[in-house]
Short mmCIF file of C-alpha atoms in Angstrom, two decimals:
data_model
loop_
_atom_site.label_atom_id
_atom_site.label_comp_id
_atom_site.label_asym_id
_atom_site.label_seq_id
_atom_site.Cartn_x
_atom_site.Cartn_y
_atom_site.Cartn_z
CA UNK T 317 -170.11 -32.38 63.36
CA UNK T 318 -168.02 -35.64 63.53
CA UNK T 319 -165.04 -34.41 62.15
CA UNK T 320 -162.10 -36.66 62.13
CA UNK T 321 -161.98 -39.88 64.21
CA UNK T 322 -159.61 -42.58 65.08
CA UNK T 323 -160.21 -46.48 66.23
CA UNK T 324 -159.28 -48.01 68.52
CA UNK T 325 -158.11 -45.21 70.84
CA UNK T 326 -156.05 -47.88 72.40
CA UNK T 327 -154.30 -51.12 71.37
CA UNK T 328 -151.99 -53.40 73.04
CA UNK T 329 -150.58 -56.24 70.41
CA UNK T 330 -147.69 -58.48 70.32
CA UNK T 331 -144.77 -58.55 68.10
CA UNK T 332 -145.08 -59.95 64.60
CA UNK T 333 -148.66 -59.47 64.62
CA UNK T 334 -150.62 -57.35 62.07
CA UNK T 335 -152.65 -54.18 63.25
CA UNK T 336 -154.87 -51.96 61.45
CA UNK T 337 -155.34 -48.15 62.64
CA UNK T 338 -158.57 -46.62 61.31
CA UNK T 339 -159.42 -42.99 60.49
CA UNK T 340 -162.38 -41.58 59.15
CA UNK T 341 -163.26 -38.08 58.28
CA UNK T 342 -166.57 -36.25 57.56
CA UNK T 343 -165.11 -33.22 55.83
CA UNK T 344 -164.52 -34.84 52.28
CA UNK T 345 -160.74 -33.18 52.51
CA UNK T 346 -158.93 -34.27 49.97
CA UNK T 347 -155.48 -34.62 51.87
CA UNK T 348 -154.99 -37.36 54.63
CA UNK T 349 -151.96 -37.91 56.82
CA UNK T 350 -150.55 -40.29 59.33
CA UNK T 351 -148.27 -39.17 62.13
CA UNK T 352 -146.37 -41.26 64.86
CA UNK T 353 -145.45 -39.17 68.01
CA UNK T 354 -142.74 -40.22 70.32
CA UNK T 355 -140.68 -38.21 72.69
CA UNK T 356 -137.72 -36.62 71.77
CA UNK T 357 -139.08 -36.56 68.22
CA UNK T 358 -142.10 -34.69 68.01
CA UNK T 359 -144.65 -35.75 65.28
CA UNK T 360 -143.13 -37.49 62.11
CA UNK T 361 -145.07 -38.09 59.03
CA UNK T 362 -145.36 -41.79 57.91
CA UNK T 363 -147.58 -41.51 54.63
CA UNK T 364 -149.92 -39.22 53.37
CA UNK T 365 -152.56 -38.97 50.39
CA UNK T 366 -153.48 -36.38 48.27
CA UNK T 367 -156.99 -38.15 47.12
CA UNK T 368 -158.51 -41.45 46.81
CA UNK T 369 -156.23 -43.93 45.37
CA UNK T 370 -152.98 -41.51 45.57
CA UNK T 371 -150.73 -42.38 48.55
CA UNK T 372 -147.04 -41.30 49.12
CA UNK T 373 -144.34 -41.81 51.65
CA UNK T 374 -143.36 -39.58 54.46
CA UNK T 375 -140.33 -39.15 56.76
CA UNK T 376 -140.56 -42.90 58.36
CA UNK T 377 -142.57 -45.38 55.98
CA UNK T 378 -140.58 -48.46 56.83
CA UNK T 379 -142.99 -50.97 58.52
CA UNK T 380 -146.24 -49.22 57.47
CA UNK T 381 -149.14 -49.74 54.56
CA UNK T 382 -151.68 -47.74 53.72
CA UNK T 383 -154.60 -47.48 51.26
CA UNK T 384 -157.25 -44.96 50.46
CA UNK T 385 -159.97 -46.68 48.36
CA UNK T 386 -162.37 -43.67 49.70
CA UNK T 387 -161.86 -40.13 50.23
CA UNK T 388 -163.36 -40.05 53.87
CA UNK T 389 -160.92 -43.42 55.12
CA UNK T 390 -157.55 -43.94 55.08
CA UNK T 391 -156.40 -46.75 57.32
CA UNK T 392 -152.63 -47.55 58.64
CA UNK T 393 -151.41 -51.03 58.77
CA UNK T 394 -148.60 -52.05 60.78
CA UNK T 395 -147.65 -55.65 58.70
CA UNK T 396 -145.71 -56.99 61.56
CA UNK T 397 -145.72 -55.04 64.59
CA UNK T 398 -142.29 -54.30 66.29
CA UNK T 399 -141.39 -52.64 69.64
CA UNK T 400 -139.94 -49.86 68.04
CA UNK T 401 -143.55 -49.10 66.94
CA UNK T 402 -145.13 -48.33 70.05
CA UNK T 403 -146.41 -44.73 69.79
CA UNK T 404 -149.07 -42.57 69.89
CA UNK T 405 -150.54 -42.28 65.89
CA UNK T 406 -152.35 -39.38 64.80
CA UNK T 407 -154.52 -38.98 61.36
CA UNK T 408 -154.98 -35.70 59.89
CA UNK T 409 -156.79 -34.28 57.17
CA UNK T 410 -156.60 -30.76 55.09
CA UNK T 411 -158.78 -29.26 52.72
CA UNK T 412 -156.56 -27.07 49.76
CA UNK T 413 -160.07 -24.90 49.18
CA UNK T 414 -160.50 -24.38 52.94
CA UNK T 415 -159.88 -21.95 55.23
CA UNK T 416 -156.21 -21.75 55.71
CA UNK T 417 -155.89 -23.56 52.72
CA UNK T 418 -154.07 -27.15 52.42
CA UNK T 419 -151.44 -26.07 54.79
CA UNK T 420 -154.13 -26.23 58.05
CA UNK T 421 -154.42 -29.92 59.06
CA UNK T 422 -156.76 -31.14 61.39
CA UNK T 423 -156.17 -33.75 63.70
CA UNK T 424 -157.90 -36.78 65.02
CA UNK T 425 -157.71 -37.88 68.85
CA UNK T 426 -154.94 -40.31 68.46
CA UNK T 427 -154.21 -44.00 68.89
CA UNK T 428 -152.06 -45.39 71.62
CA UNK T 429 -150.26 -48.05 70.44
CA UNK T 430 -148.45 -50.39 72.41
CA UNK T 431 -146.74 -53.24 71.23
CA UNK T 432 -145.29 -55.82 73.71
CA UNK H 136 -129.95 -31.65 62.37
CA UNK H 137 -133.76 -31.71 63.14
CA UNK H 138 -135.70 -29.91 60.88
CA UNK H 139 -137.34 -27.62 63.40
CA UNK H 140 -135.67 -27.10 66.83
CA UNK H 141 -137.39 -25.89 69.85
CA UNK H 142 -136.42 -25.57 73.69
CA UNK H 143 -138.42 -28.53 75.33
CA UNK H 144 -139.05 -26.35 78.64
CA UNK H 145 -140.63 -26.72 80.92
CA UNK H 146 -141.77 -23.27 81.52
CA UNK H 147 -143.24 -22.73 84.77
CA UNK H 148 -144.57 -18.77 85.06
CA UNK H 149 -147.11 -17.35 87.29
CA UNK H 150 -150.69 -16.28 86.15
CA UNK H 151 -150.50 -12.96 84.58
CA UNK H 152 -146.44 -13.36 83.48
CA UNK H 153 -145.37 -12.67 79.84
CA UNK H 154 -143.50 -15.74 78.56
CA UNK H 155 -141.70 -16.19 75.18
CA UNK H 156 -141.13 -19.40 72.93
CA UNK H 157 -138.35 -19.57 70.25
CA UNK H 158 -137.68 -22.01 67.58
CA UNK H 159 -135.44 -22.44 64.80
CA UNK H 160 -136.01 -24.18 61.22
CA UNK H 161 -133.19 -25.65 59.02
CA UNK H 162 -134.58 -25.67 55.39
CA UNK H 163 -134.90 -22.31 53.99
CA UNK H 164 -137.06 -23.62 51.51
CA UNK H 165 -139.93 -23.84 54.50
CA UNK H 166 -142.57 -21.77 53.02
CA UNK H 167 -145.47 -21.13 55.95
CA UNK H 168 -145.05 -21.20 59.77
CA UNK H 169 -147.49 -22.05 62.46
CA UNK H 170 -148.07 -22.45 66.23
CA UNK H 171 -149.79 -25.37 67.26
CA UNK H 172 -151.05 -26.45 70.67
CA UNK H 173 -151.13 -29.65 72.27
CA UNK H 174 -152.76 -30.54 75.57
CA UNK H 175 -152.10 -33.42 77.46
CA UNK H 176 -153.00 -36.77 76.00
CA UNK H 177 -154.72 -34.58 73.37
CA UNK H 178 -154.35 -33.89 69.37
CA UNK H 179 -152.47 -31.04 67.88
CA UNK H 180 -154.57 -27.75 67.19
CA UNK H 181 -153.72 -24.95 65.46
CA UNK H 182 -153.10 -21.90 67.36
CA UNK H 183 -151.98 -19.47 64.78
CA UNK H 184 -150.13 -19.01 61.48
CA UNK H 185 -146.94 -16.80 61.68
CA UNK H 186 -146.41 -13.86 58.88
CA UNK H 187 -143.16 -12.02 58.25
CA UNK H 188 -144.40 -8.82 59.42
CA UNK H 189 -145.55 -10.62 62.75
CA UNK H 190 -148.95 -11.13 64.01
CA UNK H 191 -151.00 -10.77 66.75
CA UNK H 192 -154.28 -12.80 68.11
CA UNK H 193 -155.33 -11.43 71.53
CA UNK H 194 -152.85 -12.26 74.10
CA UNK H 195 -150.71 -14.39 71.61
CA UNK H 196 -148.05 -12.67 69.20
CA UNK H 197 -146.21 -14.30 66.63
CA UNK H 198 -143.05 -13.34 64.93
CA UNK H 199 -140.70 -14.71 62.02
CA UNK H 200 -137.38 -13.85 60.92
CA UNK H 201 -136.46 -15.44 57.44
CA UNK H 202 -133.18 -14.56 57.19
CA UNK H 203 -132.37 -15.84 60.78
CA UNK H 204 -134.77 -18.71 60.13
CA UNK H 205 -136.20 -18.13 63.74
CA UNK H 206 -140.07 -18.41 64.86
CA UNK H 207 -141.20 -16.69 68.15
CA UNK H 208 -144.37 -16.85 70.17
CA UNK H 209 -145.03 -14.47 72.83
CA UNK H 210 -148.02 -14.89 75.37
CA UNK H 211 -149.20 -11.88 77.49
CA UNK H 212 -150.99 -12.28 80.49
CA UNK H 213 -150.64 -15.95 80.99
CA UNK H 214 -153.99 -17.90 82.13
CA UNK H 215 -154.28 -21.07 83.94
CA UNK H 216 -155.89 -22.23 80.44
CA UNK H 217 -152.71 -21.60 78.40
CA UNK H 218 -150.91 -24.65 80.29
CA UNK H 219 -150.22 -26.79 77.30
CA UNK H 220 -147.36 -27.98 74.94
CA UNK H 221 -146.54 -25.51 72.08
CA UNK H 222 -145.44 -26.87 68.89
CA UNK H 223 -143.45 -24.94 66.33
CA UNK H 224 -144.42 -26.14 62.95
CA UNK H 225 -142.92 -25.31 59.30
CA UNK H 226 -144.34 -26.25 56.13
CA UNK H 227 -143.06 -27.17 52.60
CA UNK H 228 -144.46 -28.31 49.37
CA UNK H 229 -143.28 -31.57 48.65
CA UNK H 230 -142.51 -32.68 44.86
CA UNK H 231 -145.98 -34.55 44.66
CA UNK H 232 -147.62 -30.74 45.47
CA UNK H 233 -148.50 -32.10 49.01
CA UNK H 234 -147.99 -29.61 51.80
CA UNK H 235 -145.87 -31.51 54.33
CA UNK H 236 -145.73 -29.92 57.89
CA UNK H 237 -142.69 -30.47 60.04
CA UNK H 238 -143.05 -30.35 63.65
CA UNK H 239 -140.78 -29.21 66.53
CA UNK H 240 -140.74 -31.58 69.91
CA UNK H 241 -142.62 -28.91 71.43
CA UNK H 242 -142.28 -26.25 74.40
CA UNK H 243 -144.11 -27.48 77.76
CA UNK H 244 -145.54 -24.59 79.69
CA UNK H 245 -147.55 -24.62 83.14
CA UNK H 246 -148.90 -21.54 84.50
CA UNK H 247 -148.86 -21.72 87.95
CA UNK H 248 -152.00 -20.03 90.23
#
């Protein structure tokens, strides 16, 4: 039961570089989410996707791009990384038809990103 | 104003103690309520849902007061393994139909031997 995985787990990059964080889930959940977690803010939603080829902005989408060509993958791209994007990024998925319905989200292990 | 507000703690309690966490939410359109647990440097995991009638899961009891927009979590007979950060979470359905979660910053609990 692989569940939901993220890669890389740790990443250090420089200001201005493009970075892509990967998220993969094996459950065929229709919904997927990207959050960032910072001290003093808790988890904040960046983008979410209701299904393949359907994405929508969350609370803090600026500076990020997502795509979802396949149900199981939901990559997050920082087009030109800034120091303020240093954070821990969590991917999550949920299944409207599963136990707990769409409201229960399952999180990946996170990616710790540092932008120098 | 933050969507969900929690006392950040930390709460340091001895084993066997009873500890209570509180949380308030600002949007009355919030529909569902949860407590998630997050261990240090790990991902959040669902601890329990919170229902208006109150609900219990072993040593954990959750309460919701919709009128006051207040949520609580009570942990009885604390164990060392309960040491973690507890996240108060509310759910609202977006215009797109997605169930969006809003997280508090978490309350940190350390249970001391």
